[in-house]
Amino acid sequence: MSATLANPLNLLGMSRQRLAEQFERWGERGFRATQLVRWIHQRGVTDFSAMTDLSKALRQHLAAEAIVRPPEVALERGSDDGTVKWVMRLADGNAIETVFIPEDDRGTLCVSSQVGCALDCTFCSTAQQGFNRNLTADEIIGQIWMANRRLPVPEGRSRAVTNVVFMGMGEPLANFEALVEAIDLMLDDHAYGLSKRRVTVSTSGLVPALDRLGGVTDVALAVSLHAPNDELRDRLVPINRKYPIRELLQACRRYTRDGGHHHRVTFEYVLLAGINDQPEHAQQLIDLLREIPCKVNLIPFNPFPGAPFARPSLNAVRAFERLLAEAGFVTIVRRTRGDDIDAACGQLIGQVMDRSNRPARMIRLHAELPVQPGASA
Ligand code: SAH
């Protein structure tokens, strides 16, 4: 058999454990999986013949049965502020977005977990595309693999990506198995070696899946709350009709408390002018979250064409922030980054995908648009 197999196994998204099991099925030694993981994820090598500390027989075996295939970059844009945005093309022609946000002390990669999203939050542009499919673990981890290959490594660090947030397209907890497998590789010292505090799962609040996640890992958690009462949240985040605020907050407590998870939940709150940004909403939010160790992340709405909402004025944002801060909440207003490249939520994908989710014209721009190194680099 040759490497031109119709359905070769993509090893990119396989955790060390799964690879070891696969090796054993092939009659190879399981511990070789560690070497392979290091080649793939630490050195970024995809060609088995270059993996010189594996036996020739194993390399031939791998070449005959498997591949290491990352997603392709269809488009890459670097912002003046150092933010880089990619549209990645998947093997089936679908496209996803990935964004890199450099700061002085870290480099955060915002990854997608699904093609589109089924949850239909009214202020989210991904929702407008509808749901196409879950990403596989290799498509999730492939975003980090690719970003680390393409970004310059800042001095004093071994890689550009130091933090990962699941805040790109999709609902990560609706793609549980692939999410957990990808997290496994992110935390694996032989792959990316990120600490649990540096990997954040952001969810709109799928309560049973959140409980399941708490049973297998304790990575950082961000919850898209966006409203301080069920009536409003039912409208903005429709999954609230199934898992209302009270149940969601109880699940958050279980996630942070059980199993000795010590970090706080981050509550995300998109500020929509005249909808959920009034002082009375801030007060309700304060009452709601009073007993929960948490941080609040205020996100001024990122407008997109046809959106039925507007971004509040800076004054309104500051006033909301002040009320929370005075009540003792650690409150952060998320800065908008990469405005010049449409880096915010789901804004670039519209240029390469049509509304029915079929790949439209793929624009190959990355040759003309060099990556701008981070301002801090
Ligand atoms: N499905 C996950 C990940 C979504 S994206 C979740 O719901 O958490 C990450 C964050 O961006 C979420 O809090 C999401 O609600 C928010 N978001 C989506 N569209 C936005 C927009 N147009 N403006 C501001 N924030 C938005």
Coordinates of C-alpha atoms and ligand atoms in Angstrom, one line a residue:
M1 CA 0.0 0.0 0.0
S2 CA 1.2 3.5 -0.6
A3 CA 0.7 6.9 0.9
T4 CA -1.9 7.6 -1.8
L5 CA -4.4 5.6 0.0
A6 CA -8.0 6.9 -0.5
N7 CA -8.5 7.3 3.3
P8 CA -5.2 7.7 5.1
L9 CA -5.4 8.2 8.8
N10 CA -4.6 11.8 9.8
L11 CA -2.4 11.7 12.9
L12 CA -2.4 15.4 13.5
G13 CA -5.3 15.4 16.0
M14 CA -4.5 12.1 17.8
S15 CA -3.5 12.4 21.5
R16 CA -0.4 10.5 22.6
Q17 CA -2.6 7.9 24.2
R18 CA -4.6 7.3 21.1
L19 CA -1.5 7.2 18.9
A20 CA 0.1 4.6 21.2
E21 CA -3.0 2.4 20.9
Q22 CA -2.9 2.8 17.1
F23 CA 0.8 1.9 17.1
E24 CA 0.1 -1.2 19.1
R25 CA -2.6 -2.2 16.7
W26 CA 0.1 -2.0 14.0
G27 CA 2.4 -4.1 16.1
E28 CA 4.7 -1.2 16.8
R29 CA 5.9 -0.1 20.3
G30 CA 3.4 2.3 21.9
F31 CA 6.1 4.5 23.5
R32 CA 7.2 5.6 20.0
A33 CA 4.0 7.7 20.0
T34 CA 5.8 10.2 22.2
Q35 CA 8.5 10.7 19.6
L36 CA 6.0 11.1 16.9
V37 CA 4.0 13.7 18.9
R38 CA 7.2 15.7 19.4
W39 CA 8.0 15.7 15.7
I40 CA 4.6 16.7 14.7
H41 CA 3.7 19.3 17.3
Q42 CA 7.0 20.6 18.7
R43 CA 9.0 20.6 15.5
G44 CA 6.1 21.0 13.1
V45 CA 7.3 18.1 10.8
T46 CA 4.7 16.4 8.7
D47 CA 7.0 14.2 6.5
F48 CA 7.6 10.9 8.2
S49 CA 10.8 10.3 6.3
A50 CA 12.4 13.3 8.1
M51 CA 11.6 11.8 11.6
T52 CA 15.1 10.4 11.9
D53 CA 14.9 8.8 15.3
L54 CA 12.1 6.5 14.3
S55 CA 13.1 3.2 12.7
K56 CA 13.0 3.0 9.0
A57 CA 10.4 0.2 9.2
L58 CA 8.2 2.4 11.3
R59 CA 8.6 5.4 9.0
Q60 CA 7.6 3.2 6.1
H61 CA 4.7 1.8 8.0
L62 CA 3.5 5.4 8.8
A63 CA 3.9 6.5 5.2
A64 CA 1.8 3.6 4.0
E65 CA -1.0 4.0 6.4
A66 CA -1.2 7.6 7.6
I67 CA -0.6 11.3 7.0
V68 CA -0.1 14.4 9.0
R69 CA -2.3 16.9 7.3
P70 CA -3.0 20.4 8.7
P71 CA -5.7 22.7 7.3
E72 CA -4.6 24.9 4.4
V73 CA -4.4 28.7 4.8
A74 CA -6.8 30.2 2.3
L75 CA -6.3 33.8 3.5
E76 CA -4.0 35.5 6.0
R77 CA -4.3 39.1 7.1
G78 CA -2.0 41.0 9.5
S79 CA -3.4 44.0 11.4
D80 CA -1.4 47.1 12.3
D81 CA -1.9 46.1 15.9
G82 CA -0.2 42.8 15.4
T83 CA -3.5 40.7 15.3
V84 CA -3.4 38.1 12.5
K85 CA -6.5 36.5 11.1
W86 CA -6.6 33.4 9.0
V87 CA -9.3 31.7 7.0
M88 CA -8.4 28.0 6.9
R89 CA -9.7 25.7 4.3
L90 CA -10.6 22.2 5.4
A91 CA -10.2 19.0 3.3
D92 CA -13.9 19.0 2.4
G93 CA -13.8 22.6 1.1
N94 CA -15.4 24.2 4.2
A95 CA -13.6 27.2 5.8
I96 CA -13.1 28.3 9.4
E97 CA -11.5 31.3 11.1
T98 CA -8.6 31.5 13.5
V99 CA -7.3 34.7 15.0
F100 CA -4.0 35.4 16.8
I101 CA -3.9 38.3 19.3
P102 CA -0.4 39.3 20.6
E103 CA 0.0 41.1 23.9
D104 CA 3.2 42.0 25.8
D105 CA 3.3 38.8 27.9
R106 CA 1.3 36.4 25.8
G107 CA 0.1 35.3 22.4
T108 CA -3.5 34.2 22.4
L109 CA -5.0 32.1 19.6
C110 CA -8.7 32.2 19.2
V111 CA -9.8 28.9 17.6
S112 CA -13.0 27.6 16.0
S113 CA -14.6 24.3 17.1
Q114 CA -17.3 23.9 14.4
V115 CA -18.1 25.0 10.9
G116 CA -20.9 27.5 11.6
C117 CA -23.0 27.1 14.8
A118 CA -26.5 25.8 15.6
L119 CA -27.2 27.9 18.7
D120 CA -28.6 30.9 16.9
C121 CA -27.5 33.7 19.3
T122 CA -29.1 36.8 17.8
F123 CA -26.1 39.1 18.0
C124 CA -23.5 36.6 16.6
S125 CA -22.6 36.6 12.9
T126 CA -21.6 32.9 12.9
A127 CA -25.2 32.1 13.8
Q128 CA -26.3 33.6 10.5
Q129 CA -24.3 31.0 8.6
G130 CA -26.2 28.2 10.3
F131 CA -24.6 24.9 11.3
N132 CA -22.6 22.8 8.9
R133 CA -20.6 20.3 10.9
N134 CA -18.3 19.7 13.9
L135 CA -14.6 20.0 13.4
T136 CA -12.4 17.0 13.9
A137 CA -9.7 17.0 16.6
D138 CA -7.1 17.5 13.8
E139 CA -8.9 20.5 12.4
I140 CA -9.0 22.1 15.9
I141 CA -5.3 21.3 16.8
G142 CA -4.3 22.1 13.2
Q143 CA -5.2 25.8 13.9
I144 CA -2.5 25.9 16.6
W145 CA -0.1 23.9 14.6
M146 CA -0.5 26.3 11.6
A147 CA -0.3 29.5 13.7
N148 CA 2.9 28.4 15.4
R149 CA 4.4 27.6 12.0
R150 CA 3.6 30.9 10.5
L151 CA 4.1 33.4 13.3
P152 CA 7.5 34.7 14.4
V153 CA 8.6 33.5 17.8
P154 CA 9.1 36.3 20.3
E155 CA 12.4 36.5 22.1
G156 CA 12.6 34.4 25.2
R157 CA 9.7 32.1 24.2
S158 CA 9.7 28.8 22.4
R159 CA 6.5 29.4 20.5
A160 CA 4.3 32.2 19.4
V161 CA 1.0 30.7 20.9
T162 CA 1.0 30.8 24.7
N163 CA -2.8 30.8 25.3
V164 CA -5.8 29.3 23.5
V165 CA -9.4 30.4 23.7
F166 CA -12.3 28.6 22.1
M167 CA -13.9 31.8 21.0
G168 CA -13.9 31.4 17.3
M169 CA -16.7 29.8 15.3
G170 CA -18.9 27.2 16.9
E171 CA -20.0 25.9 20.3
P172 CA -17.1 23.8 21.7
L173 CA -19.2 21.9 24.1
A174 CA -21.5 20.7 21.3
N175 CA -18.4 19.0 19.8
F176 CA -17.3 17.3 23.0
E177 CA -15.1 14.4 21.9
A178 CA -13.0 16.4 19.5
L179 CA -12.7 19.2 22.0
V180 CA -11.4 16.9 24.7
E181 CA -8.9 15.2 22.4
A182 CA -7.6 18.6 21.2
I183 CA -7.3 19.9 24.7
D184 CA -5.4 16.8 25.6
L185 CA -2.8 17.7 23.0
M186 CA -2.7 21.4 24.0
L187 CA -1.9 20.3 27.6
D188 CA 0.5 17.5 26.7
D189 CA 4.1 18.5 27.5
H190 CA 5.3 16.6 24.5
A191 CA 3.0 18.6 22.2
Y192 CA 2.1 22.2 23.3
G193 CA 2.6 22.0 27.0
L194 CA 0.1 24.7 27.8
S195 CA -1.1 25.0 31.4
K196 CA -4.8 24.6 32.2
R197 CA -5.1 28.2 33.0
R198 CA -4.0 29.1 29.5
V199 CA -6.7 27.1 27.7
T200 CA -10.2 28.6 27.9
V201 CA -13.4 26.9 26.8
S202 CA -16.0 29.5 26.1
T203 CA -19.6 28.2 26.1
S204 CA -23.1 29.5 25.7
G205 CA -24.1 27.2 28.4
L206 CA -24.7 23.5 27.5
V207 CA -25.2 22.4 31.1
P208 CA -24.9 18.6 30.7
A209 CA -21.8 18.9 28.5
L210 CA -20.3 21.4 31.0
D211 CA -20.7 18.8 33.8
R212 CA -19.1 16.2 31.5
L213 CA -16.2 18.6 30.9
G214 CA -15.7 19.1 34.6
G215 CA -15.3 15.3 34.9
V216 CA -12.4 15.1 32.5
T217 CA -10.5 18.4 32.8
D218 CA -10.3 21.7 34.6
V219 CA -9.2 24.1 31.9
A220 CA -10.4 27.7 32.3
L221 CA -14.1 28.4 31.7
A222 CA -15.8 31.3 30.1
V223 CA -19.5 31.5 30.0
S224 CA -21.5 33.6 27.5
L225 CA -24.1 35.1 29.9
H226 CA -25.0 38.3 28.0
A227 CA -28.2 38.9 30.0
P228 CA -29.0 39.2 33.7
N229 CA -32.5 37.6 33.5
D230 CA -34.1 34.7 31.7
E231 CA -36.6 36.8 29.8
L232 CA -33.8 38.7 28.0
R233 CA -31.4 35.8 27.8
D234 CA -34.1 33.7 26.2
R235 CA -34.1 36.2 23.4
L236 CA -30.3 36.8 23.0
V237 CA -29.1 33.2 23.7
P238 CA -31.9 30.9 22.8
I239 CA -30.3 27.8 24.4
N240 CA -31.3 29.6 27.6
R241 CA -34.9 28.2 27.1
K242 CA -33.4 24.8 27.6
Y243 CA -30.9 25.6 30.3
P244 CA -32.0 28.7 32.1
I245 CA -29.7 31.0 34.1
R246 CA -30.1 29.4 37.4
E247 CA -29.2 25.9 36.1
L248 CA -26.3 27.3 34.2
L249 CA -24.9 29.1 37.3
Q250 CA -25.2 26.0 39.4
A251 CA -23.2 24.1 36.7
C252 CA -20.6 26.8 36.8
R253 CA -20.3 26.4 40.6
R254 CA -19.9 22.6 40.1
Y255 CA -17.3 23.1 37.5
T256 CA -15.2 25.4 39.6
R257 CA -15.7 23.8 42.9
D258 CA -15.7 20.1 42.2
G259 CA -12.4 18.3 41.8
G260 CA -10.5 21.2 43.4
H261 CA -10.8 23.5 40.4
H262 CA -9.7 26.8 41.8
H263 CA -10.0 29.3 39.1
R264 CA -12.9 31.6 38.7
V265 CA -15.4 31.5 35.9
T266 CA -15.2 34.4 33.4
F267 CA -18.7 35.6 32.5
E268 CA -18.8 37.2 29.0
Y269 CA -21.4 39.9 28.5
V270 CA -21.8 41.5 25.1
L271 CA -23.1 45.1 25.5
L272 CA -25.9 45.9 23.1
A273 CA -27.1 49.5 23.0
G274 CA -30.4 49.9 24.7
I275 CA -31.0 46.2 25.1
N276 CA -28.8 44.9 28.0
D277 CA -26.5 47.9 28.8
Q278 CA -28.7 49.9 31.2
P279 CA -27.9 50.6 34.9
E280 CA -30.8 48.3 35.9
H281 CA -29.1 45.4 33.9
A282 CA -25.8 46.1 35.7
Q283 CA -27.7 45.9 39.0
Q284 CA -29.4 42.7 38.1
L285 CA -26.1 41.2 37.1
I286 CA -24.5 42.2 40.4
D287 CA -27.3 40.5 42.3
L288 CA -27.1 37.4 40.1
L289 CA -23.4 36.9 40.4
R290 CA -22.8 38.1 43.9
E291 CA -22.1 34.7 45.4
I292 CA -20.0 33.3 42.6
P293 CA -16.2 33.8 42.4
C294 CA -15.9 35.2 38.9
K295 CA -14.6 37.8 36.5
V296 CA -16.8 39.7 34.1
N297 CA -15.7 40.4 30.6
L298 CA -17.7 43.1 28.9
I299 CA -17.6 42.9 25.1
P300 CA -18.9 46.0 23.3
F301 CA -20.9 44.6 20.4
N302 CA -19.0 44.0 17.2
P303 CA -21.4 45.1 14.5
F304 CA -21.8 43.1 11.2
P305 CA -23.9 43.8 8.2
G306 CA -27.6 43.4 8.8
A307 CA -27.2 43.0 12.6
P308 CA -30.2 44.2 14.5
F309 CA -28.1 45.7 17.3
A310 CA -25.7 48.6 17.8
R311 CA -22.6 49.1 20.0
P312 CA -23.2 51.3 23.0
S313 CA -21.4 54.6 23.4
L314 CA -18.1 54.6 25.2
N315 CA -19.8 56.4 28.1
A316 CA -22.4 53.7 28.4
V317 CA -19.8 51.0 28.4
R318 CA -17.7 52.9 31.1
A319 CA -20.8 53.5 33.3
F320 CA -21.7 49.8 33.1
E321 CA -18.2 48.8 34.0
R322 CA -18.1 51.3 36.9
L323 CA -21.2 49.8 38.5
L324 CA -19.8 46.3 38.4
A325 CA -16.4 47.4 39.6
E326 CA -17.9 49.4 42.5
A327 CA -19.8 46.3 43.5
G328 CA -16.4 44.5 43.8
F329 CA -16.3 42.5 40.5
V330 CA -13.1 42.1 38.6
T331 CA -14.4 43.7 35.3
I332 CA -12.5 43.9 32.0
V333 CA -13.8 45.7 28.9
R334 CA -12.5 43.7 26.0
R335 CA -10.6 45.9 23.6
T336 CA -11.4 45.6 20.0
R337 CA -8.4 44.3 18.1
G338 CA -7.7 43.9 14.4
D339 CA -10.6 46.2 13.4
D340 CA -8.7 47.0 10.2
I341 CA -8.8 43.3 9.2
D342 CA -12.3 42.4 10.4
A343 CA -10.8 40.2 13.0
A344 CA -13.9 40.2 15.2
C345 CA -16.2 37.2 15.4
G346 CA -17.1 35.7 12.0
Q347 CA -16.5 38.8 9.9
L348 CA -13.9 37.6 7.4
I349 CA -15.5 34.3 6.6
G350 CA -18.3 36.0 4.8
Q351 CA -15.8 37.0 2.1
V352 CA -14.9 33.4 1.3
M353 CA -18.1 31.5 2.0
D354 CA -21.6 32.0 0.6
R355 CA -24.6 31.7 2.9
S356 CA -25.3 28.1 2.0
N357 CA -21.9 27.2 3.5
R358 CA -20.5 26.0 0.2
P359 CA -17.0 27.3 -0.4
A360 CA -17.3 30.3 -2.7
R361 CA -14.3 31.9 -4.3
M362 CA -11.3 31.3 -2.1
I363 CA -9.1 34.3 -2.1
R364 CA -5.4 33.6 -2.0
L365 CA -4.0 36.6 -0.4
H366 CA -1.4 35.5 1.9
A367 CA 1.4 35.8 -0.6
E368 CA 0.8 39.5 -0.9
L369 CA 0.0 40.2 2.8
P370 CA 3.0 39.4 5.0
V371 CA 2.3 38.7 8.7
Q372 CA 2.9 41.8 10.8
P373 CA 4.9 40.9 13.8
G374 CA 3.2 41.8 17.1
A375 CA 3.9 45.4 18.3
S376 CA 5.6 44.0 21.3
A377 CA 7.9 41.7 19.4
Ligands
SAH1 N1 -20.1 29.4 21.4 C1 -19.1 29.9 22.3 C2 -18.0 30.6 21.6 C3 -18.5 31.8 20.9 S1 -17.5 33.2 20.4 C4 -19.8 30.8 23.3 O1 -21.0 31.1 23.1 O2 -19.2 31.2 24.2 C5 -16.9 33.9 21.8 C6 -17.7 35.1 22.4 O3 -17.9 36.2 21.5 C7 -19.0 34.7 23.0 O4 -19.1 35.3 24.3 C8 -20.0 35.3 22.0 O5 -21.2 35.5 22.6 C9 -19.3 36.6 21.6 N2 -19.8 37.2 20.4 C10 -20.4 36.6 19.4 N3 -20.8 37.6 18.5 C11 -20.4 38.8 18.9 C12 -20.5 40.1 18.5 N4 -21.1 40.4 17.3 N5 -20.0 41.1 19.2 C13 -19.5 40.8 20.4 N6 -19.3 39.6 20.9 C14 -19.8 38.6 20.2

